Amino acid sequence: MRDATHALIVIDVQNDFCPGGALAVAGGDEIIPRVNALMAEFAVKVLTQDWHPADHASFAANHPGAQPFTLAEMPYGPQVLWPAHCVQGTTGAAFHPALATDPADLVIRKGFRAAIDSYSAFFENDHRTPTGLEGYLRTRGATRLTLVGLATDFCVAYSAVDAARLGFEVTVLEGACRAIDLDGSLAKARADMRAAGVRLEA
Ligand code: VGL
Ligand code: ZN
């Protein structure tokens, strides 16, 4: 057991990000045994859940004529348009059935505002609107964070970079993550994480 200042953040281990899901990440389900084992090691354990309304602005289907995996310009900057995924209340939005959710202290949902996406567990994609996770972790006394989950190059990386900027000591266990890797996004995410001072471990 690690000490009480050390929190585990499990990002988006949901059906839609696993094989067979609407935005499947290759091998997404392979990380689950290790994630479950890690849960027993940490005093503070948080799960995040991507949780979109059906009319969410990140869905290509809500932009007439737009194809998934292309870019759209949003008021807060460029946004990848995704296949509809993690729609609130659907099976796709549920945690993968093999994920041990009972040990978690907190489940934080993100991306629930129709007009703005939220990759990071800390801020929406405008980099300003907080999710509340920072306050939760600080009031629990957490100073060191270990991040695992899906997808390495989007929600894990954005969360890790934000956490490092907020002053947490951040480690990403890449072996307990899987990536989408869209147009070099994994290489960029790894460089961004390193530049922000995030430790990348296997
Ligand atoms: C994610 C794309 C869209 C993720 C969420 O969890 O990495 N990626 N929504
Ligand atoms: Zn999403």
JSON list of C-alpha atoms and ligand atoms in Angstrom, two decimals:
[
{"chain": "A", "resi": 1, "resn": "MET", "atom": "CA", "xyz": [0.00, 0.00, 0.00]},
{"chain": "A", "resi": 2, "resn": "ARG", "atom": "CA", "xyz": [1.33, 3.42, -0.95]},
{"chain": "A", "resi": 3, "resn": "ASP", "atom": "CA", "xyz": [0.96, 6.33, 1.44]},
{"chain": "A", "resi": 4, "resn": "ALA", "atom": "CA", "xyz": [-2.14, 8.52, 1.67]},
{"chain": "A", "resi": 5, "resn": "THR", "atom": "CA", "xyz": [-0.72, 11.33, -0.48]},
{"chain": "A", "resi": 6, "resn": "HIS", "atom": "CA", "xyz": [-0.71, 9.07, -3.54]},
{"chain": "A", "resi": 7, "resn": "ALA", "atom": "CA", "xyz": [-3.83, 8.84, -5.74]},
{"chain": "A", "resi": 8, "resn": "LEU", "atom": "CA", "xyz": [-4.69, 6.56, -8.65]},
{"chain": "A", "resi": 9, "resn": "ILE", "atom": "CA", "xyz": [-6.73, 8.15, -11.46]},
{"chain": "A", "resi": 10, "resn": "VAL", "atom": "CA", "xyz": [-8.31, 5.65, -13.86]},
{"chain": "A", "resi": 11, "resn": "ILE", "atom": "CA", "xyz": [-9.34, 7.38, -17.06]},
{"chain": "A", "resi": 12, "resn": "ASP", "atom": "CA", "xyz": [-12.39, 6.32, -19.10]},
{"chain": "A", "resi": 13, "resn": "VAL", "atom": "CA", "xyz": [-12.27, 2.50, -18.99]},
{"chain": "A", "resi": 14, "resn": "GLN", "atom": "CA", "xyz": [-15.69, 2.37, -20.64]},
{"chain": "A", "resi": 15, "resn": "ASN", "atom": "CA", "xyz": [-17.30, 0.00, -23.14]},
{"chain": "A", "resi": 16, "resn": "ASP", "atom": "CA", "xyz": [-17.17, 2.47, -26.04]},
{"chain": "A", "resi": 17, "resn": "PHE", "atom": "CA", "xyz": [-13.36, 2.72, -25.73]},
{"chain": "A", "resi": 18, "resn": "CYS", "atom": "CA", "xyz": [-12.91, -1.04, -25.67]},
{"chain": "A", "resi": 19, "resn": "PRO", "atom": "CA", "xyz": [-13.04, -3.50, -28.61]},
{"chain": "A", "resi": 20, "resn": "GLY", "atom": "CA", "xyz": [-16.59, -3.59, -30.00]},
{"chain": "A", "resi": 21, "resn": "GLY", "atom": "CA", "xyz": [-17.31, -0.05, -28.75]},
{"chain": "A", "resi": 22, "resn": "ALA", "atom": "CA", "xyz": [-18.21, 3.06, -30.76]},
{"chain": "A", "resi": 23, "resn": "LEU", "atom": "CA", "xyz": [-14.73, 4.60, -30.41]},
{"chain": "A", "resi": 24, "resn": "ALA", "atom": "CA", "xyz": [-12.76, 1.44, -29.76]},
{"chain": "A", "resi": 25, "resn": "VAL", "atom": "CA", "xyz": [-9.13, 1.80, -28.72]},
{"chain": "A", "resi": 26, "resn": "ALA", "atom": "CA", "xyz": [-7.07, -1.22, -29.88]},
{"chain": "A", "resi": 27, "resn": "GLY", "atom": "CA", "xyz": [-6.41, -3.45, -26.88]},
{"chain": "A", "resi": 28, "resn": "GLY", "atom": "CA", "xyz": [-8.34, -1.14, -24.56]},
{"chain": "A", "resi": 29, "resn": "ASP", "atom": "CA", "xyz": [-9.64, -4.04, -22.48]},
{"chain": "A", "resi": 30, "resn": "GLU", "atom": "CA", "xyz": [-6.16, -5.56, -22.07]},
{"chain": "A", "resi": 31, "resn": "ILE", "atom": "CA", "xyz": [-5.25, -3.03, -19.38]},
{"chain": "A", "resi": 32, "resn": "ILE", "atom": "CA", "xyz": [-8.08, -4.00, -17.03]},
{"chain": "A", "resi": 33, "resn": "PRO", "atom": "CA", "xyz": [-6.38, -6.76, -14.96]},
{"chain": "A", "resi": 34, "resn": "ARG", "atom": "CA", "xyz": [-3.47, -4.45, -14.17]},
{"chain": "A", "resi": 35, "resn": "VAL", "atom": "CA", "xyz": [-5.77, -1.52, -13.40]},
{"chain": "A", "resi": 36, "resn": "ASN", "atom": "CA", "xyz": [-7.77, -3.69, -11.01]},
{"chain": "A", "resi": 37, "resn": "ALA", "atom": "CA", "xyz": [-4.58, -4.82, -9.28]},
{"chain": "A", "resi": 38, "resn": "LEU", "atom": "CA", "xyz": [-3.35, -1.22, -8.96]},
{"chain": "A", "resi": 39, "resn": "MET", "atom": "CA", "xyz": [-6.58, -0.19, -7.27]},
{"chain": "A", "resi": 40, "resn": "ALA", "atom": "CA", "xyz": [-5.59, -2.23, -4.20]},
{"chain": "A", "resi": 41, "resn": "GLU", "atom": "CA", "xyz": [-2.29, -0.31, -3.85]},
{"chain": "A", "resi": 42, "resn": "PHE", "atom": "CA", "xyz": [-3.64, 3.24, -3.50]},
{"chain": "A", "resi": 43, "resn": "ALA", "atom": "CA", "xyz": [-5.35, 5.05, -0.66]},
{"chain": "A", "resi": 44, "resn": "VAL", "atom": "CA", "xyz": [-7.18, 7.45, -2.99]},
{"chain": "A", "resi": 45, "resn": "LYS", "atom": "CA", "xyz": [-8.82, 5.98, -6.10]},
{"chain": "A", "resi": 46, "resn": "VAL", "atom": "CA", "xyz": [-10.75, 7.98, -8.70]},
{"chain": "A", "resi": 47, "resn": "LEU", "atom": "CA", "xyz": [-12.48, 6.79, -11.87]},
{"chain": "A", "resi": 48, "resn": "THR", "atom": "CA", "xyz": [-13.38, 9.14, -14.69]},
{"chain": "A", "resi": 49, "resn": "GLN", "atom": "CA", "xyz": [-16.29, 8.59, -17.05]},
{"chain": "A", "resi": 50, "resn": "ASP", "atom": "CA", "xyz": [-16.73, 10.30, -20.43]},
{"chain": "A", "resi": 51, "resn": "TRP", "atom": "CA", "xyz": [-20.41, 11.27, -20.31]},
{"chain": "A", "resi": 52, "resn": "HIS", "atom": "CA", "xyz": [-21.87, 13.09, -23.31]},
{"chain": "A", "resi": 53, "resn": "PRO", "atom": "CA", "xyz": [-25.41, 14.20, -24.17]},
{"chain": "A", "resi": 54, "resn": "ALA", "atom": "CA", "xyz": [-26.60, 12.89, -27.58]},
{"chain": "A", "resi": 55, "resn": "ASP", "atom": "CA", "xyz": [-26.33, 16.41, -29.07]},
{"chain": "A", "resi": 56, "resn": "HIS", "atom": "CA", "xyz": [-22.68, 16.79, -28.03]},
{"chain": "A", "resi": 57, "resn": "ALA", "atom": "CA", "xyz": [-20.60, 19.13, -30.22]},
{"chain": "A", "resi": 58, "resn": "SER", "atom": "CA", "xyz": [-17.70, 16.62, -30.43]},
{"chain": "A", "resi": 59, "resn": "PHE", "atom": "CA", "xyz": [-19.82, 14.16, -32.43]},
{"chain": "A", "resi": 60, "resn": "ALA", "atom": "CA", "xyz": [-19.35, 14.32, -36.22]},
{"chain": "A", "resi": 61, "resn": "ALA", "atom": "CA", "xyz": [-23.02, 13.40, -36.66]},
{"chain": "A", "resi": 62, "resn": "ASN", "atom": "CA", "xyz": [-23.96, 16.74, -35.09]},
{"chain": "A", "resi": 63, "resn": "HIS", "atom": "CA", "xyz": [-22.06, 18.63, -37.82]},
{"chain": "A", "resi": 64, "resn": "PRO", "atom": "CA", "xyz": [-23.91, 18.18, -41.13]},
{"chain": "A", "resi": 65, "resn": "GLY", "atom": "CA", "xyz": [-21.57, 16.79, -43.81]},
{"chain": "A", "resi": 66, "resn": "ALA", "atom": "CA", "xyz": [-18.65, 16.23, -41.43]},
{"chain": "A", "resi": 67, "resn": "GLN", "atom": "CA", "xyz": [-16.78, 12.93, -41.22]},
{"chain": "A", "resi": 68, "resn": "PRO", "atom": "CA", "xyz": [-15.49, 11.40, -37.99]},
{"chain": "A", "resi": 69, "resn": "PHE", "atom": "CA", "xyz": [-11.77, 11.93, -37.25]},
{"chain": "A", "resi": 70, "resn": "THR", "atom": "CA", "xyz": [-11.68, 15.32, -39.01]},
{"chain": "A", "resi": 71, "resn": "LEU", "atom": "CA", "xyz": [-11.11, 18.68, -37.29]},
{"chain": "A", "resi": 72, "resn": "ALA", "atom": "CA", "xyz": [-13.71, 21.37, -36.59]},
{"chain": "A", "resi": 73, "resn": "GLU", "atom": "CA", "xyz": [-13.08, 24.89, -35.35]},
{"chain": "A", "resi": 74, "resn": "MET", "atom": "CA", "xyz": [-14.83, 25.52, -32.02]},
{"chain": "A", "resi": 75, "resn": "PRO", "atom": "CA", "xyz": [-14.95, 28.78, -30.03]},
{"chain": "A", "resi": 76, "resn": "TYR", "atom": "CA", "xyz": [-12.28, 27.22, -27.76]},
{"chain": "A", "resi": 77, "resn": "GLY", "atom": "CA", "xyz": [-10.02, 26.04, -30.63]},
{"chain": "A", "resi": 78, "resn": "PRO", "atom": "CA", "xyz": [-9.70, 23.04, -32.99]},
{"chain": "A", "resi": 79, "resn": "GLN", "atom": "CA", "xyz": [-11.65, 19.94, -31.97]},
{"chain": "A", "resi": 80, "resn": "VAL", "atom": "CA", "xyz": [-11.47, 16.41, -33.39]},
{"chain": "A", "resi": 81, "resn": "LEU", "atom": "CA", "xyz": [-14.94, 15.23, -34.45]},
{"chain": "A", "resi": 82, "resn": "TRP", "atom": "CA", "xyz": [-15.56, 11.74, -33.09]},
{"chain": "A", "resi": 83, "resn": "PRO", "atom": "CA", "xyz": [-18.07, 9.02, -33.77]},
{"chain": "A", "resi": 84, "resn": "ALA", "atom": "CA", "xyz": [-20.89, 9.34, -31.23]},
{"chain": "A", "resi": 85, "resn": "HIS", "atom": "CA", "xyz": [-19.63, 7.67, -28.04]},
{"chain": "A", "resi": 86, "resn": "CYS", "atom": "CA", "xyz": [-20.25, 7.48, -24.31]},
{"chain": "A", "resi": 87, "resn": "VAL", "atom": "CA", "xyz": [-23.78, 8.85, -24.58]},
{"chain": "A", "resi": 88, "resn": "GLN", "atom": "CA", "xyz": [-25.22, 9.32, -21.10]},
{"chain": "A", "resi": 89, "resn": "GLY", "atom": "CA", "xyz": [-27.08, 6.27, -19.83]},
{"chain": "A", "resi": 90, "resn": "THR", "atom": "CA", "xyz": [-26.10, 3.94, -22.69]},
{"chain": "A", "resi": 91, "resn": "THR", "atom": "CA", "xyz": [-24.21, 0.65, -22.42]},
{"chain": "A", "resi": 92, "resn": "GLY", "atom": "CA", "xyz": [-21.35, 2.28, -24.31]},
{"chain": "A", "resi": 93, "resn": "ALA", "atom": "CA", "xyz": [-20.95, 4.85, -21.56]},
{"chain": "A", "resi": 94, "resn": "ALA", "atom": "CA", "xyz": [-20.92, 2.22, -18.81]},
{"chain": "A", "resi": 95, "resn": "PHE", "atom": "CA", "xyz": [-17.64, 1.07, -17.30]},
{"chain": "A", "resi": 96, "resn": "HIS", "atom": "CA", "xyz": [-16.29, -2.13, -18.85]},
{"chain": "A", "resi": 97, "resn": "PRO", "atom": "CA", "xyz": [-17.84, -4.99, -16.86]},
{"chain": "A", "resi": 98, "resn": "ALA", "atom": "CA", "xyz": [-14.40, -6.39, -15.94]},
{"chain": "A", "resi": 99, "resn": "LEU", "atom": "CA", "xyz": [-13.28, -3.11, -14.33]},
{"chain": "A", "resi": 100, "resn": "ALA", "atom": "CA", "xyz": [-13.40, -3.25, -10.53]},
{"chain": "A", "resi": 101, "resn": "THR", "atom": "CA", "xyz": [-15.47, -0.14, -9.81]},
{"chain": "A", "resi": 102, "resn": "ASP", "atom": "CA", "xyz": [-16.40, -0.95, -6.19]},
{"chain": "A", "resi": 103, "resn": "PRO", "atom": "CA", "xyz": [-13.00, 0.09, -4.75]},
{"chain": "A", "resi": 104, "resn": "ALA", "atom": "CA", "xyz": [-13.25, 3.61, -6.24]},
{"chain": "A", "resi": 105, "resn": "ASP", "atom": "CA", "xyz": [-13.78, 6.54, -3.87]},
{"chain": "A", "resi": 106, "resn": "LEU", "atom": "CA", "xyz": [-15.03, 8.95, -6.53]},
{"chain": "A", "resi": 107, "resn": "VAL", "atom": "CA", "xyz": [-16.42, 8.75, -10.06]},
{"chain": "A", "resi": 108, "resn": "ILE", "atom": "CA", "xyz": [-16.04, 12.01, -11.93]},
{"chain": "A", "resi": 109, "resn": "ARG", "atom": "CA", "xyz": [-18.02, 12.55, -15.12]},
{"chain": "A", "resi": 110, "resn": "LYS", "atom": "CA", "xyz": [-16.83, 14.89, -17.85]},
{"chain": "A", "resi": 111, "resn": "GLY", "atom": "CA", "xyz": [-18.00, 16.13, -21.24]},
{"chain": "A", "resi": 112, "resn": "PHE", "atom": "CA", "xyz": [-21.59, 16.59, -20.07]},
{"chain": "A", "resi": 113, "resn": "ARG", "atom": "CA", "xyz": [-21.95, 20.11, -21.50]},
{"chain": "A", "resi": 114, "resn": "ALA", "atom": "CA", "xyz": [-23.20, 19.89, -25.10]},
{"chain": "A", "resi": 115, "resn": "ALA", "atom": "CA", "xyz": [-21.13, 22.81, -26.41]},
{"chain": "A", "resi": 116, "resn": "ILE", "atom": "CA", "xyz": [-17.70, 21.83, -25.09]},
{"chain": "A", "resi": 117, "resn": "ASP", "atom": "CA", "xyz": [-15.61, 18.69, -24.94]},
{"chain": "A", "resi": 118, "resn": "SER", "atom": "CA", "xyz": [-13.57, 17.66, -21.93]},
{"chain": "A", "resi": 119, "resn": "TYR", "atom": "CA", "xyz": [-10.62, 15.36, -22.49]},
{"chain": "A", "resi": 120, "resn": "SER", "atom": "CA", "xyz": [-8.95, 16.30, -19.24]},
{"chain": "A", "resi": 121, "resn": "ALA", "atom": "CA", "xyz": [-10.23, 15.11, -15.88]},
{"chain": "A", "resi": 122, "resn": "PHE", "atom": "CA", "xyz": [-9.37, 18.58, -14.52]},
{"chain": "A", "resi": 123, "resn": "PHE", "atom": "CA", "xyz": [-10.54, 21.16, -17.10]},
{"chain": "A", "resi": 124, "resn": "GLU", "atom": "CA", "xyz": [-12.82, 21.19, -20.09]},
{"chain": "A", "resi": 125, "resn": "ASN", "atom": "CA", "xyz": [-11.24, 21.82, -23.49]},
{"chain": "A", "resi": 126, "resn": "ASP", "atom": "CA", "xyz": [-11.37, 25.60, -23.00]},
{"chain": "A", "resi": 127, "resn": "HIS", "atom": "CA", "xyz": [-8.60, 24.90, -20.39]},
{"chain": "A", "resi": 128, "resn": "ARG", "atom": "CA", "xyz": [-10.56, 27.10, -17.93]},
{"chain": "A", "resi": 129, "resn": "THR", "atom": "CA", "xyz": [-13.77, 25.39, -16.82]},
{"chain": "A", "resi": 130, "resn": "PRO", "atom": "CA", "xyz": [-12.86, 23.12, -13.87]},
{"chain": "A", "resi": 131, "resn": "THR", "atom": "CA", "xyz": [-14.38, 19.69, -13.27]},
{"chain": "A", "resi": 132, "resn": "GLY", "atom": "CA", "xyz": [-13.87, 19.89, -9.50]},
{"chain": "A", "resi": 133, "resn": "LEU", "atom": "CA", "xyz": [-11.32, 17.06, -9.39]},
{"chain": "A", "resi": 134, "resn": "GLU", "atom": "CA", "xyz": [-8.47, 19.34, -8.29]},
{"chain": "A", "resi": 135, "resn": "GLY", "atom": "CA", "xyz": [-10.38, 20.41, -5.17]},
{"chain": "A", "resi": 136, "resn": "TYR", "atom": "CA", "xyz": [-11.32, 16.82, -4.38]},
{"chain": "A", "resi": 137, "resn": "LEU", "atom": "CA", "xyz": [-7.73, 15.61, -4.60]},
{"chain": "A", "resi": 138, "resn": "ARG", "atom": "CA", "xyz": [-6.33, 18.50, -2.56]},
{"chain": "A", "resi": 139, "resn": "THR", "atom": "CA", "xyz": [-8.89, 18.11, 0.20]},
{"chain": "A", "resi": 140, "resn": "ARG", "atom": "CA", "xyz": [-8.08, 14.37, 0.30]},
{"chain": "A", "resi": 141, "resn": "GLY", "atom": "CA", "xyz": [-4.41, 15.34, 0.76]},
{"chain": "A", "resi": 142, "resn": "ALA", "atom": "CA", "xyz": [-3.19, 13.87, -2.53]},
{"chain": "A", "resi": 143, "resn": "THR", "atom": "CA", "xyz": [0.00, 15.38, -3.97]},
{"chain": "A", "resi": 144, "resn": "ARG", "atom": "CA", "xyz": [1.18, 12.54, -6.19]},
{"chain": "A", "resi": 145, "resn": "LEU", "atom": "CA", "xyz": [-0.94, 11.08, -8.98]},
{"chain": "A", "resi": 146, "resn": "THR", "atom": "CA", "xyz": [-0.60, 7.90, -11.01]},
{"chain": "A", "resi": 147, "resn": "LEU", "atom": "CA", "xyz": [-2.67, 7.90, -14.20]},
{"chain": "A", "resi": 148, "resn": "VAL", "atom": "CA", "xyz": [-3.80, 4.89, -16.23]},
{"chain": "A", "resi": 149, "resn": "GLY", "atom": "CA", "xyz": [-6.59, 4.24, -18.74]},
{"chain": "A", "resi": 150, "resn": "LEU", "atom": "CA", "xyz": [-7.89, 5.29, -22.15]},
{"chain": "A", "resi": 151, "resn": "ALA", "atom": "CA", "xyz": [-6.85, 6.84, -24.33]},
{"chain": "A", "resi": 152, "resn": "THR", "atom": "CA", "xyz": [-3.14, 7.60, -23.76]},
{"chain": "A", "resi": 153, "resn": "ASP", "atom": "CA", "xyz": [-3.03, 10.36, -26.39]},
{"chain": "A", "resi": 154, "resn": "PHE", "atom": "CA", "xyz": [-6.28, 12.15, -25.50]},
{"chain": "A", "resi": 155, "resn": "CYS", "atom": "CA", "xyz": [-7.90, 11.90, -22.09]},
{"chain": "A", "resi": 156, "resn": "VAL", "atom": "CA", "xyz": [-4.89, 10.44, -20.25]},
{"chain": "A", "resi": 157, "resn": "ALA", "atom": "CA", "xyz": [-2.40, 12.93, -21.74]},
{"chain": "A", "resi": 158, "resn": "TYR", "atom": "CA", "xyz": [-4.63, 15.98, -21.28]},
{"chain": "A", "resi": 159, "resn": "SER", "atom": "CA", "xyz": [-5.29, 14.97, -17.67]},
{"chain": "A", "resi": 160, "resn": "ALA", "atom": "CA", "xyz": [-1.60, 14.34, -16.98]},
{"chain": "A", "resi": 161, "resn": "VAL", "atom": "CA", "xyz": [-0.46, 17.67, -18.45]},
{"chain": "A", "resi": 162, "resn": "ASP", "atom": "CA", "xyz": [-3.13, 19.60, -16.53]},
{"chain": "A", "resi": 163, "resn": "ALA", "atom": "CA", "xyz": [-2.28, 17.79, -13.29]},
{"chain": "A", "resi": 164, "resn": "ALA", "atom": "CA", "xyz": [1.42, 18.59, -13.69]},
{"chain": "A", "resi": 165, "resn": "ARG", "atom": "CA", "xyz": [0.60, 22.25, -14.39]},
{"chain": "A", "resi": 166, "resn": "LEU", "atom": "CA", "xyz": [-1.51, 22.30, -11.22]},
{"chain": "A", "resi": 167, "resn": "GLY", "atom": "CA", "xyz": [1.57, 21.22, -9.28]},
{"chain": "A", "resi": 168, "resn": "PHE", "atom": "CA", "xyz": [0.87, 17.52, -8.73]},
{"chain": "A", "resi": 169, "resn": "GLU", "atom": "CA", "xyz": [3.71, 15.05, -9.15]},
{"chain": "A", "resi": 170, "resn": "VAL", "atom": "CA", "xyz": [2.43, 12.94, -12.05]},
{"chain": "A", "resi": 171, "resn": "THR", "atom": "CA", "xyz": [3.31, 9.49, -13.37]},
{"chain": "A", "resi": 172, "resn": "VAL", "atom": "CA", "xyz": [1.62, 7.82, -16.35]},
{"chain": "A", "resi": 173, "resn": "LEU", "atom": "CA", "xyz": [1.95, 4.03, -16.49]},
{"chain": "A", "resi": 174, "resn": "GLU", "atom": "CA", "xyz": [1.95, 3.58, -20.25]},
{"chain": "A", "resi": 175, "resn": "GLY", "atom": "CA", "xyz": [1.59, -0.20, -19.98]},
{"chain": "A", "resi": 176, "resn": "ALA", "atom": "CA", "xyz": [-1.78, 0.35, -18.31]},
{"chain": "A", "resi": 177, "resn": "CYS", "atom": "CA", "xyz": [-2.92, 2.70, -21.10]},
{"chain": "A", "resi": 178, "resn": "ARG", "atom": "CA", "xyz": [-3.78, 2.26, -24.78]},
{"chain": "A", "resi": 179, "resn": "ALA", "atom": "CA", "xyz": [-3.76, 4.94, -27.50]},
{"chain": "A", "resi": 180, "resn": "ILE", "atom": "CA", "xyz": [-5.99, 6.00, -30.40]},
{"chain": "A", "resi": 181, "resn": "ASP", "atom": "CA", "xyz": [-2.94, 7.34, -32.33]},
{"chain": "A", "resi": 182, "resn": "LEU", "atom": "CA", "xyz": [-4.61, 9.60, -34.85]},
{"chain": "A", "resi": 183, "resn": "ASP", "atom": "CA", "xyz": [-2.15, 11.38, -37.22]},
{"chain": "A", "resi": 184, "resn": "GLY", "atom": "CA", "xyz": [0.80, 11.18, -34.84]},
{"chain": "A", "resi": 185, "resn": "SER", "atom": "CA", "xyz": [-1.23, 12.09, -31.76]},
{"chain": "A", "resi": 186, "resn": "LEU", "atom": "CA", "xyz": [0.57, 9.54, -29.57]},
{"chain": "A", "resi": 187, "resn": "ALA", "atom": "CA", "xyz": [4.06, 10.91, -30.29]},
{"chain": "A", "resi": 188, "resn": "LYS", "atom": "CA", "xyz": [2.81, 14.46, -29.71]},
{"chain": "A", "resi": 189, "resn": "ALA", "atom": "CA", "xyz": [1.07, 13.50, -26.48]},
{"chain": "A", "resi": 190, "resn": "ARG", "atom": "CA", "xyz": [4.21, 11.80, -25.14]},
{"chain": "A", "resi": 191, "resn": "ALA", "atom": "CA", "xyz": [6.30, 14.88, -26.00]},
{"chain": "A", "resi": 192, "resn": "ASP", "atom": "CA", "xyz": [3.72, 17.20, -24.38]},
{"chain": "A", "resi": 193, "resn": "MET", "atom": "CA", "xyz": [3.62, 15.07, -21.23]},
{"chain": "A", "resi": 194, "resn": "ARG", "atom": "CA", "xyz": [7.41, 14.98, -20.95]},
{"chain": "A", "resi": 195, "resn": "ALA", "atom": "CA", "xyz": [7.63, 18.76, -21.50]},
{"chain": "A", "resi": 196, "resn": "ALA", "atom": "CA", "xyz": [5.10, 19.29, -18.71]},
{"chain": "A", "resi": 197, "resn": "GLY", "atom": "CA", "xyz": [7.25, 17.22, -16.34]},
{"chain": "A", "resi": 198, "resn": "VAL", "atom": "CA", "xyz": [5.10, 14.07, -16.37]},
{"chain": "A", "resi": 199, "resn": "ARG", "atom": "CA", "xyz": [7.01, 10.86, -15.64]},
{"chain": "A", "resi": 200, "resn": "LEU", "atom": "CA", "xyz": [6.32, 8.14, -18.21]},
{"chain": "A", "resi": 201, "resn": "GLU", "atom": "CA", "xyz": [6.81, 4.61, -16.89]},
{"chain": "A", "resi": 202, "resn": "ALA", "atom": "CA", "xyz": [6.04, 1.21, -18.31]},
{"chain": "B", "resi": 1, "resn": "VGL", "atom": "C1", "xyz": [-11.59, 10.30, -25.33]},
{"chain": "B", "resi": 1, "resn": "VGL", "atom": "C2", "xyz": [-11.91, 11.02, -27.47]},
{"chain": "B", "resi": 1, "resn": "VGL", "atom": "C3", "xyz": [-13.16, 11.49, -27.15]},
{"chain": "B", "resi": 1, "resn": "VGL", "atom": "C4", "xyz": [-10.69, 9.63, -24.34]},
{"chain": "B", "resi": 1, "resn": "VGL", "atom": "C5", "xyz": [-12.84, 10.78, -24.98]},
{"chain": "B", "resi": 1, "resn": "VGL", "atom": "O1", "xyz": [-11.18, 9.10, -23.31]},
{"chain": "B", "resi": 1, "resn": "VGL", "atom": "O2", "xyz": [-9.46, 9.61, -24.59]},
{"chain": "B", "resi": 1, "resn": "VGL", "atom": "N1", "xyz": [-11.13, 10.44, -26.57]},
{"chain": "B", "resi": 1, "resn": "VGL", "atom": "N2", "xyz": [-13.62, 11.36, -25.90]},
{"chain": "B", "resi": 2, "resn": "ZN", "atom": "ZN", "xyz": [-15.64, 11.86, -25.48]}
]
